[in-house]
Amino acid sequence: MINIVKMFNRQDCNIFDAFGRVLSGTIHKNQTVKVLGENYTLEDEEDMAIKNVKGLYIMEGRYRIEVITFILILKKHYCPLIRNN
């Protein structure tokens, strides 16, 4: 599960980059995901889209570092780790 907190548009304004926090699980490049909107409910799936992940990046100031996989590992109450495979 990923919580998208901000959308950044590219310079051509045709593509958006979604900035989010991985809450649980693993996400891979080219993985098919369900994007749930604010008005999504289990009874009405109208506010949902199925998309492919085109790329994964770690934001470092004004630079983006491309990675292949994000894995979230939680150990008790310590800070989560993000690994690059």
PDB file of C-alpha atoms in Angstrom:
ATOM      1  CA  MET A   1       0.000   0.000   0.000  1.00  0.00           C
ATOM      2  CA  ILE A   2       1.303   3.426  -0.979  1.00  0.00           C
ATOM      3  CA  ASN A   3      -0.017   6.740   0.254  1.00  0.00           C
ATOM      4  CA  ILE A   4       0.393   9.345  -2.531  1.00  0.00           C
ATOM      5  CA  VAL A   5       0.979  12.702  -0.874  1.00  0.00           C
ATOM      6  CA  LYS A   6       1.876  14.978  -3.806  1.00  0.00           C
ATOM      7  CA  MET A   7       1.728  15.024  -7.607  1.00  0.00           C
ATOM      8  CA  PHE A   8       4.534  16.745  -9.553  1.00  0.00           C
ATOM      9  CA  ASN A   9       4.063  17.580 -13.227  1.00  0.00           C
ATOM     10  CA  ARG A  10       6.869  17.197 -15.722  1.00  0.00           C
ATOM     11  CA  GLN A  11       8.024  20.132 -17.858  1.00  0.00           C
ATOM     12  CA  ASP A  12       5.767  19.159 -20.791  1.00  0.00           C
ATOM     13  CA  CYS A  13       2.764  18.979 -18.379  1.00  0.00           C
ATOM     14  CA  ASN A  14       1.545  15.694 -19.958  1.00  0.00           C
ATOM     15  CA  ILE A  15       2.932  13.364 -17.265  1.00  0.00           C
ATOM     16  CA  PHE A  16       2.730  13.536 -13.473  1.00  0.00           C
ATOM     17  CA  ASP A  17       5.124  11.976 -10.996  1.00  0.00           C
ATOM     18  CA  ALA A  18       3.373  10.713  -7.869  1.00  0.00           C
ATOM     19  CA  PHE A  19       5.316  11.228  -4.637  1.00  0.00           C
ATOM     20  CA  GLY A  20       4.245   8.687  -2.063  1.00  0.00           C
ATOM     21  CA  ARG A  21       5.139   6.724   1.021  1.00  0.00           C
ATOM     22  CA  VAL A  22       5.254   2.928   0.916  1.00  0.00           C
ATOM     23  CA  LEU A  23       3.218   1.831   3.948  1.00  0.00           C
ATOM     24  CA  SER A  24       3.495  -1.917   3.411  1.00  0.00           C
ATOM     25  CA  GLY A  25       4.655  -4.395   0.809  1.00  0.00           C
ATOM     26  CA  THR A  26       6.857  -4.214  -2.265  1.00  0.00           C
ATOM     27  CA  ILE A  27       6.519  -2.271  -5.497  1.00  0.00           C
ATOM     28  CA  HIS A  28       8.343  -3.064  -8.744  1.00  0.00           C
ATOM     29  CA  LYS A  29       8.823  -1.238 -12.011  1.00  0.00           C
ATOM     30  CA  ASN A  30       6.192  -2.355 -14.612  1.00  0.00           C
ATOM     31  CA  GLN A  31       3.909  -3.693 -11.856  1.00  0.00           C
ATOM     32  CA  THR A  32       0.159  -3.252 -12.367  1.00  0.00           C
ATOM     33  CA  VAL A  33      -1.427  -1.262  -9.530  1.00  0.00           C
ATOM     34  CA  LYS A  34      -4.872   0.024  -8.603  1.00  0.00           C
ATOM     35  CA  VAL A  35      -4.973   3.778  -8.110  1.00  0.00           C
ATOM     36  CA  LEU A  36      -7.767   4.693  -5.713  1.00  0.00           C
ATOM     37  CA  GLY A  37      -9.208   8.206  -5.709  1.00  0.00           C
ATOM     38  CA  GLU A  38     -10.492  10.191  -2.766  1.00  0.00           C
ATOM     39  CA  ASN A  39     -14.115   9.122  -3.360  1.00  0.00           C
ATOM     40  CA  TYR A  40     -13.401   5.373  -3.769  1.00  0.00           C
ATOM     41  CA  THR A  41     -15.619   2.957  -1.843  1.00  0.00           C
ATOM     42  CA  LEU A  42     -15.880  -0.824  -1.921  1.00  0.00           C
ATOM     43  CA  GLU A  43     -19.447  -0.540  -3.205  1.00  0.00           C
ATOM     44  CA  ASP A  44     -18.617   1.945  -6.018  1.00  0.00           C
ATOM     45  CA  GLU A  45     -15.314   1.407  -7.857  1.00  0.00           C
ATOM     46  CA  GLU A  46     -15.859   4.367 -10.175  1.00  0.00           C
ATOM     47  CA  ASP A  47     -13.019   6.377  -8.605  1.00  0.00           C
ATOM     48  CA  MET A  48     -10.380   3.723  -9.383  1.00  0.00           C
ATOM     49  CA  ALA A  49      -7.924   3.247 -12.252  1.00  0.00           C
ATOM     50  CA  ILE A  50      -5.591   0.352 -13.105  1.00  0.00           C
ATOM     51  CA  LYS A  51      -2.145   1.591 -14.196  1.00  0.00           C
ATOM     52  CA  ASN A  52       1.397   0.282 -14.734  1.00  0.00           C
ATOM     53  CA  VAL A  53       4.319   1.640 -12.712  1.00  0.00           C
ATOM     54  CA  LYS A  54       6.579   3.276 -15.301  1.00  0.00           C
ATOM     55  CA  GLY A  55       9.478   4.072 -12.971  1.00  0.00           C
ATOM     56  CA  LEU A  56      10.547   4.243  -9.319  1.00  0.00           C
ATOM     57  CA  TYR A  57      12.719   7.012  -7.964  1.00  0.00           C
ATOM     58  CA  ILE A  58      14.127   8.175  -4.661  1.00  0.00           C
ATOM     59  CA  MET A  59      13.811  11.959  -4.433  1.00  0.00           C
ATOM     60  CA  GLU A  60      17.047  13.594  -3.279  1.00  0.00           C
ATOM     61  CA  GLY A  61      16.523  17.355  -3.336  1.00  0.00           C
ATOM     62  CA  ARG A  62      16.347  18.332  -6.994  1.00  0.00           C
ATOM     63  CA  TYR A  63      17.734  14.980  -8.172  1.00  0.00           C
ATOM     64  CA  ARG A  64      15.937  11.671  -8.730  1.00  0.00           C
ATOM     65  CA  ILE A  65      17.711   8.339  -8.278  1.00  0.00           C
ATOM     66  CA  GLU A  66      16.072   5.550 -10.280  1.00  0.00           C
ATOM     67  CA  VAL A  67      15.600   2.196  -8.522  1.00  0.00           C
ATOM     68  CA  ILE A  68      14.049  -1.105  -9.592  1.00  0.00           C
ATOM     69  CA  THR A  69      12.273  -2.233  -6.413  1.00  0.00           C
ATOM     70  CA  PHE A  70      11.147  -0.734  -3.104  1.00  0.00           C
ATOM     71  CA  ILE A  71      10.899  -3.117  -0.157  1.00  0.00           C
ATOM     72  CA  LEU A  72       9.563  -1.960   3.179  1.00  0.00           C
ATOM     73  CA  ILE A  73      10.968  -3.744   6.210  1.00  0.00           C
ATOM     74  CA  LEU A  74       9.630  -2.929   9.670  1.00  0.00           C
ATOM     75  CA  LYS A  75      11.432  -4.103  12.798  1.00  0.00           C
ATOM     76  CA  LYS A  76       9.402  -3.492  15.937  1.00  0.00           C
ATOM     77  CA  HIS A  77       9.108   0.305  16.225  1.00  0.00           C
ATOM     78  CA  TYR A  78      12.285   1.289  14.411  1.00  0.00           C
ATOM     79  CA  CYS A  79      12.494   3.438  11.305  1.00  0.00           C
ATOM     80  CA  PRO A  80      11.572   1.694   8.015  1.00  0.00           C
ATOM     81  CA  LEU A  81      14.319   0.721   5.593  1.00  0.00           C
ATOM     82  CA  ILE A  82      14.156   1.109   1.823  1.00  0.00           C
ATOM     83  CA  ARG A  83      16.419  -1.186  -0.144  1.00  0.00           C
ATOM     84  CA  ASN A  84      17.500  -1.058  -3.777  1.00  0.00           C
ATOM     85  CA  ASN A  85      17.779  -4.486  -5.424  1.00  0.00           C
TER      86      ASN A  85
END
